[in-house]
PDB file of C-alpha atoms in Angstrom:
ATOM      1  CA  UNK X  26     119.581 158.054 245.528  1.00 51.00           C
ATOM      2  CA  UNK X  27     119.501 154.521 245.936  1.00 80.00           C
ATOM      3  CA  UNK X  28     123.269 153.490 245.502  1.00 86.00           C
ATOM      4  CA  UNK X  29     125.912 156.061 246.096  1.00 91.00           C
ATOM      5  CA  UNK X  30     128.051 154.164 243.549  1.00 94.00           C
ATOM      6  CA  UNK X  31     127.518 151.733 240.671  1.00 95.00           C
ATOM      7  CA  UNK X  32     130.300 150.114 238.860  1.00 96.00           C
ATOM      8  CA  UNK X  33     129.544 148.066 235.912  1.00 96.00           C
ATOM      9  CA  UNK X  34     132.100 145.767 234.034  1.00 96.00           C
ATOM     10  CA  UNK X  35     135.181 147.987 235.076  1.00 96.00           C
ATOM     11  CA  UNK X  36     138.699 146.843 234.341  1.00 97.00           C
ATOM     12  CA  UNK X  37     142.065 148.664 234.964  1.00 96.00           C
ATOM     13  CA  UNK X  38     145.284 147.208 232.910  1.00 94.00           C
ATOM     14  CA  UNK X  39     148.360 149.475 233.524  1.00 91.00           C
ATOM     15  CA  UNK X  40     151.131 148.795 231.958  1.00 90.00           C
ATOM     16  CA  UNK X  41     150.440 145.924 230.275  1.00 88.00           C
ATOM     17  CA  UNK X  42     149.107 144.301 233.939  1.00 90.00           C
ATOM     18  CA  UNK X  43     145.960 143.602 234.350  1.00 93.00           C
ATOM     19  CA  UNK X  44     145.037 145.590 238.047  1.00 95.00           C
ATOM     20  CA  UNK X  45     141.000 144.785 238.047  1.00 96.00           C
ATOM     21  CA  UNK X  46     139.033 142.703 235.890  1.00 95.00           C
ATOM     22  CA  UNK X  47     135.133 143.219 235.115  1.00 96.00           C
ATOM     23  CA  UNK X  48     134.830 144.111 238.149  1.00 97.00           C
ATOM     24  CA  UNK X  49     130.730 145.237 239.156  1.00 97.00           C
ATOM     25  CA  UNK X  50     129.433 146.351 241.657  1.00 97.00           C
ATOM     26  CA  UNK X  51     127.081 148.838 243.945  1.00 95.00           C
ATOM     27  CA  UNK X  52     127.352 150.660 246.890  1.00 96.00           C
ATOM     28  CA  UNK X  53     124.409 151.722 248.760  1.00 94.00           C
ATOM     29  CA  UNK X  54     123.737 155.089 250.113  1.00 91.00           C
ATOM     30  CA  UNK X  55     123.874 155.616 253.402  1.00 92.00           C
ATOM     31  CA  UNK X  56     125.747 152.262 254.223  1.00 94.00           C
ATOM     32  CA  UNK X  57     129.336 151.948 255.232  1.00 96.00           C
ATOM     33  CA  UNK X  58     130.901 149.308 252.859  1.00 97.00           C
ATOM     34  CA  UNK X  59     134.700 147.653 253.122  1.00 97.00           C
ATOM     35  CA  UNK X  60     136.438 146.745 250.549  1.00 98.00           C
ATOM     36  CA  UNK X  61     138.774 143.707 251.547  1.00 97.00           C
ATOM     37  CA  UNK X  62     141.278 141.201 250.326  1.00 94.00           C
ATOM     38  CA  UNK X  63     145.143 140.732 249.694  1.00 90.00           C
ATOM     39  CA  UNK X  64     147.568 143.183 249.540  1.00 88.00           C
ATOM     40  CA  UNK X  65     147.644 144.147 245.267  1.00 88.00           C
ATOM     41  CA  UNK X  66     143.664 142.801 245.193  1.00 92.00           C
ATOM     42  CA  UNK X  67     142.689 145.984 243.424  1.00 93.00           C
ATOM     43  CA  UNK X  68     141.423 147.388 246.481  1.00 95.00           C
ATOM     44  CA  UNK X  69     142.957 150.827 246.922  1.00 95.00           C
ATOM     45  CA  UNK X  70     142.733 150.878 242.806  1.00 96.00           C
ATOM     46  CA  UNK X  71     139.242 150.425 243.122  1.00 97.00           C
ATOM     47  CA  UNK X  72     138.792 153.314 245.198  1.00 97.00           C
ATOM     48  CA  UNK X  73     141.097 155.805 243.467  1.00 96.00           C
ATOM     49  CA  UNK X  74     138.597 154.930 240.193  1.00 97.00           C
ATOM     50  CA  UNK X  75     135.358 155.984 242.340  1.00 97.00           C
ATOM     51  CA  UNK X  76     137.541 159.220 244.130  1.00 95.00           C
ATOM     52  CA  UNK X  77     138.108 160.244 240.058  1.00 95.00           C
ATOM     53  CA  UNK X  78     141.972 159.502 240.854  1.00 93.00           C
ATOM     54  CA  UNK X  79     142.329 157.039 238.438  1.00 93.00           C
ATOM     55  CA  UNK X  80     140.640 156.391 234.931  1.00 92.00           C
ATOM     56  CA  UNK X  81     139.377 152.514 234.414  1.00 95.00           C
ATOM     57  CA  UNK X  82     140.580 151.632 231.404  1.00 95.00           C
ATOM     58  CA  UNK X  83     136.643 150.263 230.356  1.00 95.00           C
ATOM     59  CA  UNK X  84     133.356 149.704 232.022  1.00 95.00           C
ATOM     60  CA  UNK X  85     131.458 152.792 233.397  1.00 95.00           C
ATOM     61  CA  UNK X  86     131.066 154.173 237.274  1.00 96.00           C
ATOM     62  CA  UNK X  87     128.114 156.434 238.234  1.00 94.00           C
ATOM     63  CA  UNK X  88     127.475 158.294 241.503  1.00 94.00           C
ATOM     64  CA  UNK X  89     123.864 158.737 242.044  1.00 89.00           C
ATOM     65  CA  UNK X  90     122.131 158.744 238.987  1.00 84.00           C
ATOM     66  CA  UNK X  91     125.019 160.122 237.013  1.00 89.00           C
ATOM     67  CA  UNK X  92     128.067 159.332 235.159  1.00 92.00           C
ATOM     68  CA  UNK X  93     131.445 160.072 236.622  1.00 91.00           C
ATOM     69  CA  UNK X  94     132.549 161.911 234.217  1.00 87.00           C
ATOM     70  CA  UNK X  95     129.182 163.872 234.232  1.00 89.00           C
ATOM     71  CA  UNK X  96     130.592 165.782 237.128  1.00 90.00           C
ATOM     72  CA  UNK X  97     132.795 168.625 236.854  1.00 88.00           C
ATOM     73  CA  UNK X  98     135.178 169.082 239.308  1.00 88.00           C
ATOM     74  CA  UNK X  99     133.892 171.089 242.158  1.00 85.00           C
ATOM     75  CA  UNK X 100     130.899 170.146 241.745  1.00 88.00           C
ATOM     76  CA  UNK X 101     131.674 166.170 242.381  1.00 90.00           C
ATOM     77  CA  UNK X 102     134.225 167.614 245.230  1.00 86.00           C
ATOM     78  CA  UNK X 103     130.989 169.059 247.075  1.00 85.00           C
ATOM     79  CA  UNK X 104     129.734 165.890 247.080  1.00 89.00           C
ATOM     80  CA  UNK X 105     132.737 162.803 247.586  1.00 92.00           C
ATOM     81  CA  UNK X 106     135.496 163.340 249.620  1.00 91.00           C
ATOM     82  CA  UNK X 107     138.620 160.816 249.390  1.00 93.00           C
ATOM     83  CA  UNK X 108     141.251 160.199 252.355  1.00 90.00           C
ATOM     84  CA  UNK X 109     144.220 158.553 250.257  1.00 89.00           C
ATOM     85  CA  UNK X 110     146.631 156.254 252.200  1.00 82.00           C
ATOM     86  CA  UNK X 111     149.727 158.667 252.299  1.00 74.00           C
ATOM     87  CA  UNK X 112     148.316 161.903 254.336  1.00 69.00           C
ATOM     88  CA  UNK X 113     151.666 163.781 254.995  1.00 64.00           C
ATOM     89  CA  UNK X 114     152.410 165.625 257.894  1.00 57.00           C
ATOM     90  CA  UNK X 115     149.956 168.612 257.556  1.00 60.00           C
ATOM     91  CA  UNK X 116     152.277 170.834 256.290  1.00 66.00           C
ATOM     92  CA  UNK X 117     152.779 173.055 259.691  1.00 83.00           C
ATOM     93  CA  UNK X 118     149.153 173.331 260.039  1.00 88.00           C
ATOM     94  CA  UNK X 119     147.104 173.902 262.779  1.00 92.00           C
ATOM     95  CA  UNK X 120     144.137 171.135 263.574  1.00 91.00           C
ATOM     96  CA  UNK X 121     141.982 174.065 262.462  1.00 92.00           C
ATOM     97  CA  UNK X 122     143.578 175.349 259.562  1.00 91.00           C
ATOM     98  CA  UNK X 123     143.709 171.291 258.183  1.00 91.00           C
ATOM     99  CA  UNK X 124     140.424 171.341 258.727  1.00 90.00           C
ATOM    100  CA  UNK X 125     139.537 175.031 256.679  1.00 89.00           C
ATOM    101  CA  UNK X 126     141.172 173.071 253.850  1.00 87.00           C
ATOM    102  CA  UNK X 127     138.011 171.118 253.786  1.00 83.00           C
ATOM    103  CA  UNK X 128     135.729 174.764 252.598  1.00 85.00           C
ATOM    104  CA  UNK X 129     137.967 174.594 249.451  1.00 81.00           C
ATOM    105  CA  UNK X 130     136.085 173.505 246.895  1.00 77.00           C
ATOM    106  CA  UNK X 131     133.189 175.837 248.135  1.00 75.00           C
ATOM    107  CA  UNK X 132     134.966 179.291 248.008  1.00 71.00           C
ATOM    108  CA  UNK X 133     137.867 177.971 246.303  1.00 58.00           C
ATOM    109  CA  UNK X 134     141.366 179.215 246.606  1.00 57.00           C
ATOM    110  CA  UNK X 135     141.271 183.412 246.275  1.00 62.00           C
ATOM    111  CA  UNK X 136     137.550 182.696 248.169  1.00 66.00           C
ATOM    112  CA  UNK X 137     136.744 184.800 251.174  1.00 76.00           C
ATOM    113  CA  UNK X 138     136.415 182.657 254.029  1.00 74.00           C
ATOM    114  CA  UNK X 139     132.856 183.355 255.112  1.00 80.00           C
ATOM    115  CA  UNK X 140     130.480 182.722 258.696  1.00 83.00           C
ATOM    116  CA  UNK X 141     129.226 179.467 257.282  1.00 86.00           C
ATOM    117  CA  UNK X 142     132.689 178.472 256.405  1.00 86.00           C
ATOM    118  CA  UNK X 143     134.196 178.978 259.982  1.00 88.00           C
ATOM    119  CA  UNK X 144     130.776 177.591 261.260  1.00 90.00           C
ATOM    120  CA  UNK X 145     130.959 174.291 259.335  1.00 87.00           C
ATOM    121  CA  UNK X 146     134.904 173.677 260.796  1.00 91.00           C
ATOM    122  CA  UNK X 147     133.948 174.305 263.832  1.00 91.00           C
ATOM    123  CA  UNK X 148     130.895 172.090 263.747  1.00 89.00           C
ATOM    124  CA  UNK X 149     133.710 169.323 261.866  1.00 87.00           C
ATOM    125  CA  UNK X 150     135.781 169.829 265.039  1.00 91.00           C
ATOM    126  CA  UNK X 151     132.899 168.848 267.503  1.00 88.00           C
ATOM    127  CA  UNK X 152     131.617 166.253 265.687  1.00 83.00           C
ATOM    128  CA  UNK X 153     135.058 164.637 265.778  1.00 84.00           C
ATOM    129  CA  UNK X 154     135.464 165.512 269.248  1.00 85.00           C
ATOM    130  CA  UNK X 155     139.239 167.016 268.670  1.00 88.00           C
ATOM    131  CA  UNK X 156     138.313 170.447 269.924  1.00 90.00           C
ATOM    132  CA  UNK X 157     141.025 169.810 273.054  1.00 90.00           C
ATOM    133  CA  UNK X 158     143.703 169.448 270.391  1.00 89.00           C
ATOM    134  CA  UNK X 159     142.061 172.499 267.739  1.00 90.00           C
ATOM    135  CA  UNK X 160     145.263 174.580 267.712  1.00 93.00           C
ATOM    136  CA  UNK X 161     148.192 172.097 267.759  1.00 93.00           C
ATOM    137  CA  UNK X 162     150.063 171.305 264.992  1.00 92.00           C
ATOM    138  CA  UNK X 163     149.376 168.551 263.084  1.00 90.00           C
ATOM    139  CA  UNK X 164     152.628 166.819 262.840  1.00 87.00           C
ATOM    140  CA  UNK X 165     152.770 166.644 266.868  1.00 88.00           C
ATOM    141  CA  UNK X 166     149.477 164.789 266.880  1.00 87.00           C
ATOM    142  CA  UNK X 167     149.233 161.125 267.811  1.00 82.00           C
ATOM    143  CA  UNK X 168     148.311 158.611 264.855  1.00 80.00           C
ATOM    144  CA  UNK X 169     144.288 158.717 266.046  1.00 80.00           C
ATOM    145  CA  UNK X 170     144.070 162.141 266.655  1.00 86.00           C
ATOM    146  CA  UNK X 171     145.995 163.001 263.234  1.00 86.00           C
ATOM    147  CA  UNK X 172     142.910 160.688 261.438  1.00 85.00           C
ATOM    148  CA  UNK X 173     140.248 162.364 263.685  1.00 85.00           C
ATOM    149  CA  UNK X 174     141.416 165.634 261.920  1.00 88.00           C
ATOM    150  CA  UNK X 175     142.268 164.670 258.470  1.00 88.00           C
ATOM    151  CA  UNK X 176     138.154 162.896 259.034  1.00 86.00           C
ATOM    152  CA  UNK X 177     136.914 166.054 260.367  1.00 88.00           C
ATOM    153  CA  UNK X 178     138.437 168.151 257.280  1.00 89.00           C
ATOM    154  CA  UNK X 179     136.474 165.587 255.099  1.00 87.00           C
ATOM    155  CA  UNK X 180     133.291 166.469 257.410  1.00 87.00           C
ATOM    156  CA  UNK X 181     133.476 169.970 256.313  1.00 88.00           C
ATOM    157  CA  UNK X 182     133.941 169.348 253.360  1.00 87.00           C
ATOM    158  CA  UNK X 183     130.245 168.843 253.270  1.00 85.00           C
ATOM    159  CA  UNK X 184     130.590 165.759 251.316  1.00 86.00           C
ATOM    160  CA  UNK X 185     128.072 163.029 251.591  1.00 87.00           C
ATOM    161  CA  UNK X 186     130.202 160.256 250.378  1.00 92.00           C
ATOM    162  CA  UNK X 187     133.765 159.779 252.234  1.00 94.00           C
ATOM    163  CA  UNK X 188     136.150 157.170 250.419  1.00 96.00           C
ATOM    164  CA  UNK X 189     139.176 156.005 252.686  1.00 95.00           C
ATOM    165  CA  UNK X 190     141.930 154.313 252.101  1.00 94.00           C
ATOM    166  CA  UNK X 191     143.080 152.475 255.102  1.00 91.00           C
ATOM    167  CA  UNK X 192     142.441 154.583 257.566  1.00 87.00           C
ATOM    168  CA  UNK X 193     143.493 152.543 260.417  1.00 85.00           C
ATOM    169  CA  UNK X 194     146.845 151.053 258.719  1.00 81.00           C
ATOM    170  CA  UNK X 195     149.365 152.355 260.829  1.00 76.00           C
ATOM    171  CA  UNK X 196     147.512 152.554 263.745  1.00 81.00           C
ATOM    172  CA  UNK X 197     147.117 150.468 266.994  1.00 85.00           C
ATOM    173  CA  UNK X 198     144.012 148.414 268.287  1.00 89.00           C
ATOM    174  CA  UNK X 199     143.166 151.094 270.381  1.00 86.00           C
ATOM    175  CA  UNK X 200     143.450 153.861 267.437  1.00 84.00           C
ATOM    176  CA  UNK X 201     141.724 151.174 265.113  1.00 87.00           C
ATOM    177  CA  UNK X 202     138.469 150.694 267.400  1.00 89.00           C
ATOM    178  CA  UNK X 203     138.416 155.412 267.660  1.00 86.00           C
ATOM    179  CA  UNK X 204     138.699 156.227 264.254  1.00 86.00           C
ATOM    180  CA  UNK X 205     136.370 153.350 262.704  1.00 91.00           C
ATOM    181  CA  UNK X 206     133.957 153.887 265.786  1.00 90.00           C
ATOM    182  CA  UNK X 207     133.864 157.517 264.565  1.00 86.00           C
ATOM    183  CA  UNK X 208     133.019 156.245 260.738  1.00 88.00           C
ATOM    184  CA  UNK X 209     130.200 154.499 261.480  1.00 92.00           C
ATOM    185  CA  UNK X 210     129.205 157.302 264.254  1.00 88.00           C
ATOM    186  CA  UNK X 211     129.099 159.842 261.329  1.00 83.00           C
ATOM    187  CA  UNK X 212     127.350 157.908 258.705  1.00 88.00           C
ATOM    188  CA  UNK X 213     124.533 156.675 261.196  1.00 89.00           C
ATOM    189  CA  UNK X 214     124.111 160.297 262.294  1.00 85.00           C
ATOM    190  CA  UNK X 215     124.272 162.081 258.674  1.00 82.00           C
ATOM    191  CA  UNK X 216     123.530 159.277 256.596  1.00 87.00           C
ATOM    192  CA  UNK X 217     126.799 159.350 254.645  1.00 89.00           C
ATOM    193  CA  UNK X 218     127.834 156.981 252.722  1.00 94.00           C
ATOM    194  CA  UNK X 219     131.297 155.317 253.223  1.00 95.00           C
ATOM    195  CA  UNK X 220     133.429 153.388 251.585  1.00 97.00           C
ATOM    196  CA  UNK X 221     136.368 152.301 253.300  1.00 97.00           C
ATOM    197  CA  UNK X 222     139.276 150.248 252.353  1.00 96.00           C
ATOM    198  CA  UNK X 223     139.898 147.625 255.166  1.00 95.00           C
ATOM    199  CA  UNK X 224     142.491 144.767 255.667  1.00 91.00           C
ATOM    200  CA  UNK X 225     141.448 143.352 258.712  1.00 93.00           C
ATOM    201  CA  UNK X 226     138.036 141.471 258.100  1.00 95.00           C
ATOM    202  CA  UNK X 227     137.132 141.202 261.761  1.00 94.00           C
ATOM    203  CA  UNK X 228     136.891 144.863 261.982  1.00 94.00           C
ATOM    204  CA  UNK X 229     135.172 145.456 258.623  1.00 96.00           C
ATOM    205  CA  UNK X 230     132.237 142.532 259.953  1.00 95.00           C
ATOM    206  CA  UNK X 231     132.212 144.883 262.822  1.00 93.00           C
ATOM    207  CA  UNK X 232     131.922 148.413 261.903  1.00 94.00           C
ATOM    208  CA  UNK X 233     130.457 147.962 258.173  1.00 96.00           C
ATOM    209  CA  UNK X 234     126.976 147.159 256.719  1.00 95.00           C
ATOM    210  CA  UNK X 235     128.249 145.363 253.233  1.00 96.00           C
ATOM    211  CA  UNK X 236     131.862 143.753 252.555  1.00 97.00           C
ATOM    212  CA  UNK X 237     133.046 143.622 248.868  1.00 98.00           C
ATOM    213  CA  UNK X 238     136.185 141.377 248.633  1.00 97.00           C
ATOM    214  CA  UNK X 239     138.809 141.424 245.771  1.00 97.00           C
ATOM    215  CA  UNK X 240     141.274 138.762 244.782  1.00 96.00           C
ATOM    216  CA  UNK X 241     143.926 139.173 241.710  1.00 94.00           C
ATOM    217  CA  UNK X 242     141.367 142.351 240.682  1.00 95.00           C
ATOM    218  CA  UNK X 243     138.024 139.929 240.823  1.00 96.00           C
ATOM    219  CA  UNK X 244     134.732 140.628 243.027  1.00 97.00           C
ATOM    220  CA  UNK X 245     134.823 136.870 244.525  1.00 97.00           C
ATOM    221  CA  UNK X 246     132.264 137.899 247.393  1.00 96.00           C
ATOM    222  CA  UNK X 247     130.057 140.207 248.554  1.00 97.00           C
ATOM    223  CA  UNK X 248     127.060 140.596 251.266  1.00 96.00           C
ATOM    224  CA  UNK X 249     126.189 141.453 254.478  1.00 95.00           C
ATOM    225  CA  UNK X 250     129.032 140.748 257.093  1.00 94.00           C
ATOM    226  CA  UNK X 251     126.940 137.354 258.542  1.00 92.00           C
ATOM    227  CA  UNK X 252     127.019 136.259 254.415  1.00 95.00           C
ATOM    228  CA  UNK X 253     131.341 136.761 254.691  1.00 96.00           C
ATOM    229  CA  UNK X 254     132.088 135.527 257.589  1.00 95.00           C
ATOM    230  CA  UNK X 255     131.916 131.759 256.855  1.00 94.00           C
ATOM    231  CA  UNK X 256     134.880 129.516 256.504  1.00 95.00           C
ATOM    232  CA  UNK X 257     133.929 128.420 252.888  1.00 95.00           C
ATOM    233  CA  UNK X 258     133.625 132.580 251.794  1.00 96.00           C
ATOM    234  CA  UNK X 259     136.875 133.282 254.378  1.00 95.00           C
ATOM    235  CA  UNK X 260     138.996 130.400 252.133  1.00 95.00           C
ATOM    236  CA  UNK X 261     138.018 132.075 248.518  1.00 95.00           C
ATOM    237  CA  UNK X 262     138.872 135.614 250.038  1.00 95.00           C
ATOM    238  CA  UNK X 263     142.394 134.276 251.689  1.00 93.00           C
ATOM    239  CA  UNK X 264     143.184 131.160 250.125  1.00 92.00           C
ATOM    240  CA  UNK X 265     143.225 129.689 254.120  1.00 93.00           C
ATOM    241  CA  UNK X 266     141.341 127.667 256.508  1.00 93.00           C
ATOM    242  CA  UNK X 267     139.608 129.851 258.338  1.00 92.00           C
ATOM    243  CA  UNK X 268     137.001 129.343 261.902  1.00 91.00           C
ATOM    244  CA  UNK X 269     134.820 131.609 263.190  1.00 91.00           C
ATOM    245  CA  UNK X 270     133.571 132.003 266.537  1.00 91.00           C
ATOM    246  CA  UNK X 271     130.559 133.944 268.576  1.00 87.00           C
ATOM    247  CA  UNK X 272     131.468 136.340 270.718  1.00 80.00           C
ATOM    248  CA  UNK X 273     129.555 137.706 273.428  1.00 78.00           C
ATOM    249  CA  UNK X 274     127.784 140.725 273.223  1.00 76.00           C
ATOM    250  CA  UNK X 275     128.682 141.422 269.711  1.00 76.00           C
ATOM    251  CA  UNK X 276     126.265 140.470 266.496  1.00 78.00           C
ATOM    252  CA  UNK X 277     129.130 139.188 264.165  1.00 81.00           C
ATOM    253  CA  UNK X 278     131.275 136.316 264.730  1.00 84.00           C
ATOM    254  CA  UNK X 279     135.253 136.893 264.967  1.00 88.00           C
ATOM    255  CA  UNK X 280     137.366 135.001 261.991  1.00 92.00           C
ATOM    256  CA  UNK X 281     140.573 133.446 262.927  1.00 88.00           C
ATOM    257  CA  UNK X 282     143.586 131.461 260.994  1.00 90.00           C
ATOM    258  CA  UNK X 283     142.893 127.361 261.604  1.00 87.00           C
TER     259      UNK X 283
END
């Protein structure tokens, strides 16, 4: 399929406030795309309406060639995963029972857990390198390793789309640079497509392929990361003077406050 998503004229109004207006857009398959902008943009709202978490209150969304609402549940679950904002603990879980959670909508819940179910965690677990920390619990995990895992239950999920929702929020530089190096790792090896909800803009120019950017629920750019990051499209996204400068060894220029 040529765009993972399409969203066409969609607007969100709860209670009485409007959250997104006409807001359209597409999302490519195969490419890792940011959505960026203030806190209350839209973004994360934007996201919940593609993960089916949220009805738009008009306008229409398709994945692939298909309406939304053309799916029915486990069916669109084999296909999109979504990684909200507020994870929880894990519940007492091990790394590799989080991970199982991911065969769900394959077997479903009374579903015996079969070879290719314990073959696809364990090939989630590789791919996301946490096989050193497989049997710990959760909760004990550092904030990187915890994402690694809640990724890797995603991964076998066997979903070719992966929505996320801040991902790196509450993590450090270090943790920010793992867990979005492991995004783009995935997608470039599988050809996933990602969408991914970011609030630093230096790091979506650097790990994504396509930046939309929200503002009061309004598209007011998209493109390529070397279209965004110019001062005159960094002022409409943040309302600030903005510079950017080269950097060596690195393809897209770093953004910074004047």
């Amino acid at each position: 399929m040529a765009n993972a998503f399409s969203v066409n004229g969609i607007s969100l109004e709860i209670n009485g406030n409007a959250i997104l207006s006409d807001v359209t857009l597409t999302f490519p398959a195969g490419e890792v795309v940011a959505l960026v902008g203030h806190n209350g943009s839209g973004k994360s709202s934007l996201l919940k309406i593609l993960a089916r978490q949220q009805a738009a209150t008009q306008g229409r969304v398709s994945y692939g060639d298909r309406d939304l609402a053309g799916y029915d549940s486990r069916e669109f679950a084999r296909s999109v995963a979504y990684l909200p904002q507020d994870l929880g603990t894990g519940s007492g879980m091990t790394v590799r029972e989080l991970v199982g959670c991911g065969r769900y909508p394959w077997h479903g819940a009374l579903g015996r857990f079969s070879d290719v179910d314990r073959q696809k965690v364990e090939t989630s677990i590789a791919s996301t390198h946490i096989e050193d920390f497989a049997e710990r619990i959760v909760d004990t995990l550092s904030g990187g390793e915890r994402q690694r895992a809640w990724i890797a239950m995603l991964i076998a999920q066997d979903a070719r789309c992966l929505l996320l929702d801040e991902p790196t929020a509450a993590l450090d530089i270090a943790h920010q640079l793992e867990v979005l190096s492991l995004v783009r790792r995935l997608a470039r090896e599988s050809g996933r497509s990602v969408v991914i909800v970011l609030h630093d803009i230096n790091m979506a120019a650097r790990f994504c392929d396509r930046i939309h950017a929200l503002k009061g629920g309004r598209v007011v750019a998209t493109g390529t990361p070397e279209e965004i990051m110019v001062p005159p499209t960094l002022h409409t996204i943040y309302g600030i003077n903005m510079g950017v400068i080269s950097v060596t060894h690195q393809s897209n220029p770093l953004a910074y406050a004047l």
